[in-house]
Short mmCIF file of C-alpha atoms in Angstrom, two decimals:
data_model
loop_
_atom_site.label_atom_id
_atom_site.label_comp_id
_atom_site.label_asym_id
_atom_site.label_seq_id
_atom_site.Cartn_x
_atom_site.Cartn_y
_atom_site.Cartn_z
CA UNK A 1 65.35 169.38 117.08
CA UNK A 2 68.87 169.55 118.60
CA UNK A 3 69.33 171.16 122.19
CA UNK A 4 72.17 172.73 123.21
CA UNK A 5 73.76 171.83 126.02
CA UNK A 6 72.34 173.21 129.12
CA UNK A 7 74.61 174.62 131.62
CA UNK A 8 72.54 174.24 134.52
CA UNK A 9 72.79 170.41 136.88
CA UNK A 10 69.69 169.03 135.38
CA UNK A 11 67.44 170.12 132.40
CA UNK A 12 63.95 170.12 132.77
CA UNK A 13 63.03 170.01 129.16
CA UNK A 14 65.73 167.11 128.50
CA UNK A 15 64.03 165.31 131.41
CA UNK A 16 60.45 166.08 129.78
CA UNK A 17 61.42 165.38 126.38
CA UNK A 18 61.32 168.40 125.15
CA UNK A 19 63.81 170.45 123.19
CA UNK A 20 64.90 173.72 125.18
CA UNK A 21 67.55 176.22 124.29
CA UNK A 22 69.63 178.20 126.84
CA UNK A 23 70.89 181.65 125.74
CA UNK A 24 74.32 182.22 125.90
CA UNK A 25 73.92 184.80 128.38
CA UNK A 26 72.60 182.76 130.53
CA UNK A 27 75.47 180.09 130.03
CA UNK A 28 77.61 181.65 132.55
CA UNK A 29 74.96 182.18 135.54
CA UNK A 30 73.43 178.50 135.61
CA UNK A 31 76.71 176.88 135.91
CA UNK A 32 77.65 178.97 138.60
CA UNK A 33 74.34 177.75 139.83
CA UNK A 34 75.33 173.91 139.37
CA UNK A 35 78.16 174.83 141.04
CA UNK A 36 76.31 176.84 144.10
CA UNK A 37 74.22 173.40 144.34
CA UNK A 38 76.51 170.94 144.25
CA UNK A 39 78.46 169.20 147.13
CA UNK A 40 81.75 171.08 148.17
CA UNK A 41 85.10 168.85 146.30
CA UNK A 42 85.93 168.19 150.02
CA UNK A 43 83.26 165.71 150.87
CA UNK A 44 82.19 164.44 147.35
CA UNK A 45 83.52 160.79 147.30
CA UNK A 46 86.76 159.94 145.81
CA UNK A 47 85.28 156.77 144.04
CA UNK A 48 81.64 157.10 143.89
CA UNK A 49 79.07 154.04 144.72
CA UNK A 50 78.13 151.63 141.29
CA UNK A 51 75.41 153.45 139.55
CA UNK A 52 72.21 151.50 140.03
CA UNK A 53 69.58 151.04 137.71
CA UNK A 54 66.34 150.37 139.01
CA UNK A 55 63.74 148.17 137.67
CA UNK A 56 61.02 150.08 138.45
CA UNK A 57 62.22 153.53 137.17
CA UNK A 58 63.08 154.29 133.62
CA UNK A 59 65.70 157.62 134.39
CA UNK A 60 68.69 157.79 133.24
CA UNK A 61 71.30 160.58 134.42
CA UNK A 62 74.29 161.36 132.19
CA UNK A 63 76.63 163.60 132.91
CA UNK A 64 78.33 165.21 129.47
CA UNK A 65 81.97 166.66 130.31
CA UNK A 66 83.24 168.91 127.27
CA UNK A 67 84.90 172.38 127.12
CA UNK A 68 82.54 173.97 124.02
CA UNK A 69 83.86 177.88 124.38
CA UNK A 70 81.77 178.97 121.35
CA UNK A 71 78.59 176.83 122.83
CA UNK A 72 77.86 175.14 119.35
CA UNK A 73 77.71 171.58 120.68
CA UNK A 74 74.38 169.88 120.93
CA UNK A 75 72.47 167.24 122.54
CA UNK A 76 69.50 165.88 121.37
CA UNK A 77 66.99 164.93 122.81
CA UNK A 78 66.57 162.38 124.79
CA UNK A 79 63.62 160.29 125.53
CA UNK A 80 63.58 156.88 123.55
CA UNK A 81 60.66 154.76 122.28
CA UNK A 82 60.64 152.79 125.75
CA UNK A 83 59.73 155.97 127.30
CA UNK A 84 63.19 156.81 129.26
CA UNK A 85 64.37 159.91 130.14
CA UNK A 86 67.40 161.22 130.71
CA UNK A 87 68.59 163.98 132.57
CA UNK A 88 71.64 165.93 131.73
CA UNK A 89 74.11 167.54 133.52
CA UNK A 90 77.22 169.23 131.90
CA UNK A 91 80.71 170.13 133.24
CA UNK A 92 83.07 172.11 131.10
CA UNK A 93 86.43 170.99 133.08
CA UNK A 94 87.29 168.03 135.60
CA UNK A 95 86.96 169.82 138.73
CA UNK A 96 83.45 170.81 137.54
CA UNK A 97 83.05 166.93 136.99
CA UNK A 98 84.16 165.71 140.20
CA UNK A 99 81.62 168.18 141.83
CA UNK A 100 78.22 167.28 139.57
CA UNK A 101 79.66 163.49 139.67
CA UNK A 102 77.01 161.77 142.07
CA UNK A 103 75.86 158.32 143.06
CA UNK A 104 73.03 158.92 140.82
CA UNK A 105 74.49 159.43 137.72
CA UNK A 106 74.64 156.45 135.58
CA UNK A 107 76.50 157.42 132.27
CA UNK A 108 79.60 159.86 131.86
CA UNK A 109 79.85 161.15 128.03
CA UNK A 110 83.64 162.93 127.39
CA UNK A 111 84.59 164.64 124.66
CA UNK A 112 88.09 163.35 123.73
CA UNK A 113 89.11 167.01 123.08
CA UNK A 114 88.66 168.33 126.30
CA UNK A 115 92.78 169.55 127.57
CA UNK A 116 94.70 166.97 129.47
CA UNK A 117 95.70 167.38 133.69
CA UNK A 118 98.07 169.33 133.91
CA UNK A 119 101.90 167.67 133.52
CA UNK A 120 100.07 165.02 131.11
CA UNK A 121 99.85 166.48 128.25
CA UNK A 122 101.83 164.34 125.93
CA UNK A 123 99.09 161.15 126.36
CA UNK A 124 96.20 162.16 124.34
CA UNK A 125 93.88 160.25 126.53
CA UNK A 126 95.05 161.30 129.96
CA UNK A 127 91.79 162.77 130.49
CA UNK A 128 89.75 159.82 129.69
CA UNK A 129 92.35 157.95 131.83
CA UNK A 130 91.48 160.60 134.33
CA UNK A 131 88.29 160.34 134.70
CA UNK A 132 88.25 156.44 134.59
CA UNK A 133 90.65 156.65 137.89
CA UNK A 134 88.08 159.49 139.31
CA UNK A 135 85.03 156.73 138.56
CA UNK A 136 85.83 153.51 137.92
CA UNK A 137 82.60 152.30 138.55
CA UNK A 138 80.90 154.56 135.62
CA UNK A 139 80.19 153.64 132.46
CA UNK A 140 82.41 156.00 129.91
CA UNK A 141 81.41 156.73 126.43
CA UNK A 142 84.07 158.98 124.19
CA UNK A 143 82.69 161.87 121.85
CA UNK A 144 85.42 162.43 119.22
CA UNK A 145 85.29 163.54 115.97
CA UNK A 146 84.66 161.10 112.56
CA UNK A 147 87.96 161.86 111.48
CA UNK A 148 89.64 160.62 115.00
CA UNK A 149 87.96 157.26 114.50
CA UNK A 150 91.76 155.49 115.87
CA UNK A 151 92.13 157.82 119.01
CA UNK A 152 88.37 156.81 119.46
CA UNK A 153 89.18 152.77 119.10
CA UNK A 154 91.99 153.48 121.45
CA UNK A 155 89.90 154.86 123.94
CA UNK A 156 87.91 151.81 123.85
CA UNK A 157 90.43 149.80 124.78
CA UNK A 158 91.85 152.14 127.61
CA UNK A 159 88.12 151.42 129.26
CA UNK A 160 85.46 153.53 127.57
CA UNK A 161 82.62 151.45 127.27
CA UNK A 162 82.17 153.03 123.36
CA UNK A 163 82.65 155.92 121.12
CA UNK A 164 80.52 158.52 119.19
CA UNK A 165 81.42 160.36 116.30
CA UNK A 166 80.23 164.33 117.24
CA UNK A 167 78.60 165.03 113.73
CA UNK A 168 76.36 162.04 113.65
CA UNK A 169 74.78 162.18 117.34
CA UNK A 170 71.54 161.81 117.52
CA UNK A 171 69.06 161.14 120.31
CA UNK A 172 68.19 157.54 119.20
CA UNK A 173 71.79 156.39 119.21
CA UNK A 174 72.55 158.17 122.00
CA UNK A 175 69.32 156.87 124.39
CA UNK A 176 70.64 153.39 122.60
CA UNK A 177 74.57 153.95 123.73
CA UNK A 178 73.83 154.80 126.84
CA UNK A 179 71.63 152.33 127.93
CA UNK A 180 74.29 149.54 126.43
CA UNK A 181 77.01 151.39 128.36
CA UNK A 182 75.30 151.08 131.57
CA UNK A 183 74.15 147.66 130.96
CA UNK A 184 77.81 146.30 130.06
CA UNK A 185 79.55 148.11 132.48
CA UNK A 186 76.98 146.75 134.97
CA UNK A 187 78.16 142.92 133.67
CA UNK A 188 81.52 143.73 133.75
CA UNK A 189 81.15 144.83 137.27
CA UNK A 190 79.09 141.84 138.56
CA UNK A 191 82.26 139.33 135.99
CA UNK A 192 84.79 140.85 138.04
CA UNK A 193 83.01 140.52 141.69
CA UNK A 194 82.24 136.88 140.93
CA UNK A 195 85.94 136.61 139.51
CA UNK A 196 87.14 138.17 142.25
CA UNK A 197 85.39 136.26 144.87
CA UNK A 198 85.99 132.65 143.24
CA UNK A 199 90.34 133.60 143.27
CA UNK A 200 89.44 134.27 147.19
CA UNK A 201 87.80 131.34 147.80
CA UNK A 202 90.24 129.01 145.86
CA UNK A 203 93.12 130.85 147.58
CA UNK A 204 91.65 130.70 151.18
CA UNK A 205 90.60 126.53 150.66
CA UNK A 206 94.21 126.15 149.21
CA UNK A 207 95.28 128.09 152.53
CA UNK A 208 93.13 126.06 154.94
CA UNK A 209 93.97 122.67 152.97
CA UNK A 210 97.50 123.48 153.79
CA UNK A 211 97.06 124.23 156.98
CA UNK A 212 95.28 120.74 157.59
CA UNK A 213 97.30 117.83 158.83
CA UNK A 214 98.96 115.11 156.56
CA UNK A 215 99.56 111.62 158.71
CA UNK A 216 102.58 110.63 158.70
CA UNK A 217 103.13 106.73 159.37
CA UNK A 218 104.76 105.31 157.22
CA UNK A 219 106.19 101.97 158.52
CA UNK A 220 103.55 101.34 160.42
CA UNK A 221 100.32 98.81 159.98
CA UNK A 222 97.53 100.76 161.43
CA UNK A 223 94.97 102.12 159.32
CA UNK A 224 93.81 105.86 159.45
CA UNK A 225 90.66 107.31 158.81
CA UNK A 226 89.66 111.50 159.53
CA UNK A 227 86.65 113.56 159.41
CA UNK A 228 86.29 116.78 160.13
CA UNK A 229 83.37 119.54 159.68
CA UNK A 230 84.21 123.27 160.83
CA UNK A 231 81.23 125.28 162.44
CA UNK A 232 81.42 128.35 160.26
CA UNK A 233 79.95 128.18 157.13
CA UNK A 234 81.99 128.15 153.78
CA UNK A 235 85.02 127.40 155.80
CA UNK A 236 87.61 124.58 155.74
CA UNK A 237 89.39 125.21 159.14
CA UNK A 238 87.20 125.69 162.70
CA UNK A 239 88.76 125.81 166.23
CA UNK A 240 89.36 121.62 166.27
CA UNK A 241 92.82 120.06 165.31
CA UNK A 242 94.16 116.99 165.28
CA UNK A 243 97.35 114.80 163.82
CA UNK A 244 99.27 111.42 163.70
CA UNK A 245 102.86 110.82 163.51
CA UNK A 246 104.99 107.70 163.96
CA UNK A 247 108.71 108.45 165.27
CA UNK A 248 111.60 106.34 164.32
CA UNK A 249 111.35 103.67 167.55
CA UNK A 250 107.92 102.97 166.27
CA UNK A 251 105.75 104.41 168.37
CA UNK A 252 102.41 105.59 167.20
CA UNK A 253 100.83 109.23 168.36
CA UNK A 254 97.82 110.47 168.14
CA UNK A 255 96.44 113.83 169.16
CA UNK A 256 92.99 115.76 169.31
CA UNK A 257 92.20 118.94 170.54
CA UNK A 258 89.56 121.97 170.68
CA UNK A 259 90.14 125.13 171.07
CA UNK A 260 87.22 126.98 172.61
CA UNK A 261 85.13 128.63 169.86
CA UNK A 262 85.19 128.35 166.38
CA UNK A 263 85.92 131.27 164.49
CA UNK A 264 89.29 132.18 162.13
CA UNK A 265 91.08 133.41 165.03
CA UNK A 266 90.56 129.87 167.36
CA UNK A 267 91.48 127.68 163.98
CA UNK A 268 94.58 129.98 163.68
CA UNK A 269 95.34 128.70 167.35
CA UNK A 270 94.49 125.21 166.46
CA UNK A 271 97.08 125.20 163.51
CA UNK A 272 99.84 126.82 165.94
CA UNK A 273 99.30 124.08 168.91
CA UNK A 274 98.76 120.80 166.24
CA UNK A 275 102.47 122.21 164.48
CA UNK A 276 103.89 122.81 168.10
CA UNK A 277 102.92 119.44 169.26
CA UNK A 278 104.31 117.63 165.98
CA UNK A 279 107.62 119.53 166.46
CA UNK A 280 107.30 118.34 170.23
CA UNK A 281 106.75 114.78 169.41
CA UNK A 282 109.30 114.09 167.11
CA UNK A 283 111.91 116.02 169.61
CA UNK A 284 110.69 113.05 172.23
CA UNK A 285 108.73 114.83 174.19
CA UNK A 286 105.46 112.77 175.81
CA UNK A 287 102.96 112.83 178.74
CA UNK A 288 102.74 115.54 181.15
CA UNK A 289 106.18 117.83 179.77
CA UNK A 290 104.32 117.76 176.58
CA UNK A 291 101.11 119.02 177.79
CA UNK A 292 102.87 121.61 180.05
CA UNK A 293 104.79 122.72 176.78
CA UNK A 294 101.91 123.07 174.90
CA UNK A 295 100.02 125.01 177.58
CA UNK A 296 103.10 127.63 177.33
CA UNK A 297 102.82 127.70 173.73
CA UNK A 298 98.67 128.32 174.10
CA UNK A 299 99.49 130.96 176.78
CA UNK A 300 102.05 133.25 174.37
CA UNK A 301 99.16 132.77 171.12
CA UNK A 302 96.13 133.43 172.52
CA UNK A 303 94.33 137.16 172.54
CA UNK A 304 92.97 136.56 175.76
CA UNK A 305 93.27 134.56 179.37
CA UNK A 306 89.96 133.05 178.51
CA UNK A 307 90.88 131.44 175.75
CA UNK A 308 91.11 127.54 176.49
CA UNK A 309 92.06 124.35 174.37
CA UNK A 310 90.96 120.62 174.96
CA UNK A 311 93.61 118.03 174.24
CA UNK A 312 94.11 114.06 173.91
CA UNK A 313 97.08 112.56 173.28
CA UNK A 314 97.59 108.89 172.56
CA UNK A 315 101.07 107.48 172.54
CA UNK A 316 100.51 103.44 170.72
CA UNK A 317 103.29 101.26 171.14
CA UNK A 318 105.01 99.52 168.28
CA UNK A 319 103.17 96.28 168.94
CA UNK A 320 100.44 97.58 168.76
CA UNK A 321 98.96 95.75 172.15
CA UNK A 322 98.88 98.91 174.24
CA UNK A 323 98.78 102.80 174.73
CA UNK A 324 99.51 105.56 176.81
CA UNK A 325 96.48 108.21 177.46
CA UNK A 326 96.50 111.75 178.19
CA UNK A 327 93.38 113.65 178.88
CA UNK A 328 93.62 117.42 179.26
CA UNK A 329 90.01 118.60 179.44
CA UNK A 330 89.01 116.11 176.38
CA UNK A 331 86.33 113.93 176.33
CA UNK A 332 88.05 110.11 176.50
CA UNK A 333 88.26 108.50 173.16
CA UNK A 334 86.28 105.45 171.93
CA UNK A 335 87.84 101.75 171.46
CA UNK A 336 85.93 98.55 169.78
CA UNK A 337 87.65 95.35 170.16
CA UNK A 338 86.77 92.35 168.45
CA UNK A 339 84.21 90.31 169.35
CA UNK A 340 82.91 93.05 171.58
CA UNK A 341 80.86 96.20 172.16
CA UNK A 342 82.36 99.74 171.41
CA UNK A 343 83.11 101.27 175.45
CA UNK A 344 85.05 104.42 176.45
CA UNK A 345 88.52 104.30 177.75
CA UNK A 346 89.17 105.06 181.11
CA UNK A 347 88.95 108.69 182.29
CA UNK A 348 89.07 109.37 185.78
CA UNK A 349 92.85 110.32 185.53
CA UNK A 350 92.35 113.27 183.22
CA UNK A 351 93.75 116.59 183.72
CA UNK A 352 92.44 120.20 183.23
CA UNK A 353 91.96 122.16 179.31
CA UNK A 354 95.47 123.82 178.69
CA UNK A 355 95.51 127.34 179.56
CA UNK A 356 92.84 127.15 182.83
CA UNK A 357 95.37 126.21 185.49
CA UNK A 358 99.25 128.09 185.63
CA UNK A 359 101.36 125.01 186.91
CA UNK A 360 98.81 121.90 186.01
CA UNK A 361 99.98 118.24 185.32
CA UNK A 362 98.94 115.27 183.56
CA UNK A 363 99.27 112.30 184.04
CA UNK A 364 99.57 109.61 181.65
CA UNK A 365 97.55 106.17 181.74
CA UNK A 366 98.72 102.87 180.44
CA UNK A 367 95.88 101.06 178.47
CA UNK A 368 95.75 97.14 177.17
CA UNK A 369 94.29 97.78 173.29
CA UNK A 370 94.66 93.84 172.67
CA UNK A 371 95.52 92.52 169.45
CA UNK A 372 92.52 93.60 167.04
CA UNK A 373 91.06 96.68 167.48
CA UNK A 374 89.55 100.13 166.24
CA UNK A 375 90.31 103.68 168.49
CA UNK A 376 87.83 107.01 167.84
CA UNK A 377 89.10 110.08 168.83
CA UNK A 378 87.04 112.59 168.28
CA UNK A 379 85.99 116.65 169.80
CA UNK A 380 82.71 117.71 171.74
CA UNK A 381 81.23 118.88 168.97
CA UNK A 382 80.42 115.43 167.89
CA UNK A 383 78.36 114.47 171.42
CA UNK A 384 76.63 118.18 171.91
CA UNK A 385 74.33 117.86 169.41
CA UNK A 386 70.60 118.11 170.82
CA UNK A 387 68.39 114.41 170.84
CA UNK A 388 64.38 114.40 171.00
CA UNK A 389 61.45 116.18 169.42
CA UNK A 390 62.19 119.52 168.37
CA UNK A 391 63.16 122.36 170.97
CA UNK A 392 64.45 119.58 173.19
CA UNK A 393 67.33 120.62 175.35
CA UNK A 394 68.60 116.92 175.80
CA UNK A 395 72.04 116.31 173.77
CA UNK A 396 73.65 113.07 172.52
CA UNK A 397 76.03 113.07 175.39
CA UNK A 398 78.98 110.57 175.02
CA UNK A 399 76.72 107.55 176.59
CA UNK A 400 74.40 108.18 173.56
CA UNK A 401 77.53 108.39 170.70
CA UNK A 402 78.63 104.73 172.31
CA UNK A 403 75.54 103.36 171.16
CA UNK A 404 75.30 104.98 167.75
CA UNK A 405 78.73 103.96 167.11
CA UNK A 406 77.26 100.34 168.37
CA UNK A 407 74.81 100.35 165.89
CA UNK A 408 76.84 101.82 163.14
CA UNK A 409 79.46 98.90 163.44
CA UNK A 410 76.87 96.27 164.12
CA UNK A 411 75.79 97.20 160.14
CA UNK A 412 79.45 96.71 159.47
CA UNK A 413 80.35 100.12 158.87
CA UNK A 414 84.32 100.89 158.96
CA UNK A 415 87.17 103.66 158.42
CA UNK A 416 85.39 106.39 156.42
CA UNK A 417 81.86 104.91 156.18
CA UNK A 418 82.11 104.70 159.97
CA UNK A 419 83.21 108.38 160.52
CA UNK A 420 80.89 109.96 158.33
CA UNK A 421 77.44 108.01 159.03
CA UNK A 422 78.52 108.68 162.83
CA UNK A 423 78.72 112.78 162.11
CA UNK A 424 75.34 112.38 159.77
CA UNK A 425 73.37 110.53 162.14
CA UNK A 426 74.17 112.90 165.15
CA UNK A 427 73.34 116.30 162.53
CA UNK A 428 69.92 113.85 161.65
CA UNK A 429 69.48 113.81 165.95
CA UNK A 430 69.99 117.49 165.97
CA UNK A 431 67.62 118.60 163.54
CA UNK A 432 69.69 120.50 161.32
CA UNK A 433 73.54 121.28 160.98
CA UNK A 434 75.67 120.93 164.00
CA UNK A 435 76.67 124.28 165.09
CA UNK A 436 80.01 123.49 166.68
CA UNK A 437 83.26 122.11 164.71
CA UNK A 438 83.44 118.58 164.64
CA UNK A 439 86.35 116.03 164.14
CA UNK A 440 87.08 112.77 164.17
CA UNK A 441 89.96 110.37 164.14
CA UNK A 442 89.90 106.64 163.94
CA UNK A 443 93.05 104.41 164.20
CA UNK A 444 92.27 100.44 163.50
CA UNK A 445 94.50 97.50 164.10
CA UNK A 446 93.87 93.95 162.51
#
């Protein structure tokens, strides 16, 4: 049989199955009741948590919000074939509803006739639109009568999940609408997360693509090759930066650098010091003013004085025959020659990481490249990788990367293949992923 709507926060005999009828002096009392119960409008929560669903329990709370003076309307009762209950609770206005409205409720049902806010009166679904803005993450069916069928459709498409005509509710297609309402609104939810999250992630890789370098040398007849792998996961950028450029007397430059740790903030850095020393480069600048530049340019971005960046900076002459060498903290890059075994340029010149010493130099080193050869760059993330059986504390170390790279070009590896079985091979020595950003640049001539 049909129950009337109880007044109180949650019926007993709705929750038991069981019709129950309220008197209607009694109406009055148990809402002031709900009312004494429920949390003070101060601290309930402006947009309440996602009603969850769990798979263990069967409940179902719905919360009915109508303004019934005369206490005529109904609601049957509720507990469907699949054994669920649900509880009711009933608010006659919206600041009742904003009270009784809970984390645990799961359904809202509003009755289409209930008066608009006040100063909205001329929208006839300004209360719907109301209480879609006061719990966007509730499912919202609209009670309306048979003979408002188009307000009804048109509070579908403002956001109710559905609509049901007053004088045919009954318990079955009630149990039935709420239980699709929850379910959709629960899809709907999880469509727009996963929407949401796939525009951030295709705006943050477009970002971080950007932000990565484009070689520029045109003109000039060495072949480039990059790798790079960032230490955070699901990221494109890490702490490591590097670039190539070729400036209008021909000379070649190359630069590779680290900036200590690898989190957003230390690729942001990265970014700031590989478009500084582009900028640098093509005004001319070289050698130690460029490195003392730079270290100004680190010293006004960073957050901290502990922040510190690694650097090496090639300068290639237009022949092609020989190099200038900068080392600022940087582990010395990596040249095969023809006919001979992969060695390590000379390092014992090098100066200290940019940002560690106030008024530091560099000096520059002149190196003989010869007429046919290949130059790897590359950051310590590459050579810190751990070698051994597992829980060994013994790393690759740069003597160990000569003779991988050895081997690697031995097979015939080259340009990408080279880069990439180098990086594999030293993850394979590690035992898992490398856990500091890696990159690698390789320059070959003849």
């Amino acid at each position: 049989m049909p129950v009337p709507v109880p007044r109180q926060r949650v019926s007993p005999a709705v929750e038991s199955g069981q019709a129950a009828v309220l008197p209607k002096q009694q109406v009055g009392s148990s809402m002031e009741s709900a009312a004494a119960t429920a949390p003070p409008a101060a601290t309930a929560p402006a947009a309440p948590a996602a009603p969850v669903v769990s798979a263990n329990s069967t409940d179902l709370t719905l919360l009915v919000i109508e303004d019934d003076p005369a206490g005529t309307f109904t609601v049957p009762s509720l507990l469907d074939t699949a054994g669920t209950r649900v509880r009711i609770r009933t608010a006659r206005n919206l600041t009742e509803a904003e009270r009784l409205l809970t984390d645990d409720v799961h359904c809202i049902l509003l009755d289409l006739t209930l008066p608009s806010p006040s100063g909205e009166d001329g929208d006839e679904l300004a209360t719907l639109r109301h209480v879609l803005r006061l719990a966007p993450r509730h499912p919202v069916l609209a009670l309306t009568a048979e003979a408002d069928a188009e307000r009804a459709a048109e509070a579908v498409r403002v956001g109710a999940q559905d609509y049901l005509f007053r004088d045919e509710l009954d318990g079955r297609q009630l149990s039935r609408a709420i239980r699709y309402a929850v379910e959709r609104k629960r899809a709907d939810t999880a469509q727009h997360k996963l929407a949401e999250s796939r525009l951030r992630a295709q705006e943050n890789a477009r970002l971080e693509r950007g932000l990565l370098p484009t070689p520029l040398l045109e003109g000039s007849n060495l072949r480039f090759a990059s790798r790079y792998r960032p230490g955070r996961s699901r990221a494109l950028l890490g702490g490591d930066f590097y670039d190539t450029v070729r400036t209008s007397d021909g000379t070649v430059h190359a630069m590779i650098g680290d900036v200590c740790g690898h989190g957003p903030d230390e690729a942001a850095l990265g970014v700031e010091l590989r478009i500084a020393w582009r900028a640098l480069t093509f005004a001319g600048l070289c050698g130690d003013e460029l490195l003392s530049t730079l270290q100004q340019v680190l010293e006004h971005e960073r957050e901290s004085e502990e922040i510190f960046a690694t650097l090496c900076t090639v300068d290639i002459a237009p022949d092609g025959r020989r190099a200038g060498l900068c080392l600022a903290g940087h582990p010395a890059p990596l040249i095969a020659r023809q006919g001979r075994a992969a060695q390590l340029l000379p390092y014992e010149d090098g100066g200290p990481a940019l940002g560690l010493l106030p008024r530091a130099r560099w000096s520059r080193r002149q190196v003989e490249l010869g007429g046919s050869w290949s130059l790897m760059m590359y950051t310590d993330g590459l050579i810190e990788g751990r070698v051994g059986p597992p829980g060994s504390k013994q790393r690759l170390g740069q003597d160990g990367m000569v003779d991988m790279i050895n081997r690697q070009l031995t097979a015939g590896l080259t340009g990408e293949a080279l880069l990439e079985a180098a990086v594999n091979e030293a993850r394979d020595l590690n035992g898992g992923e490398l856990t500091d950003d890696v990159a690698l640049l390789l320059l070959d001539r003849g």
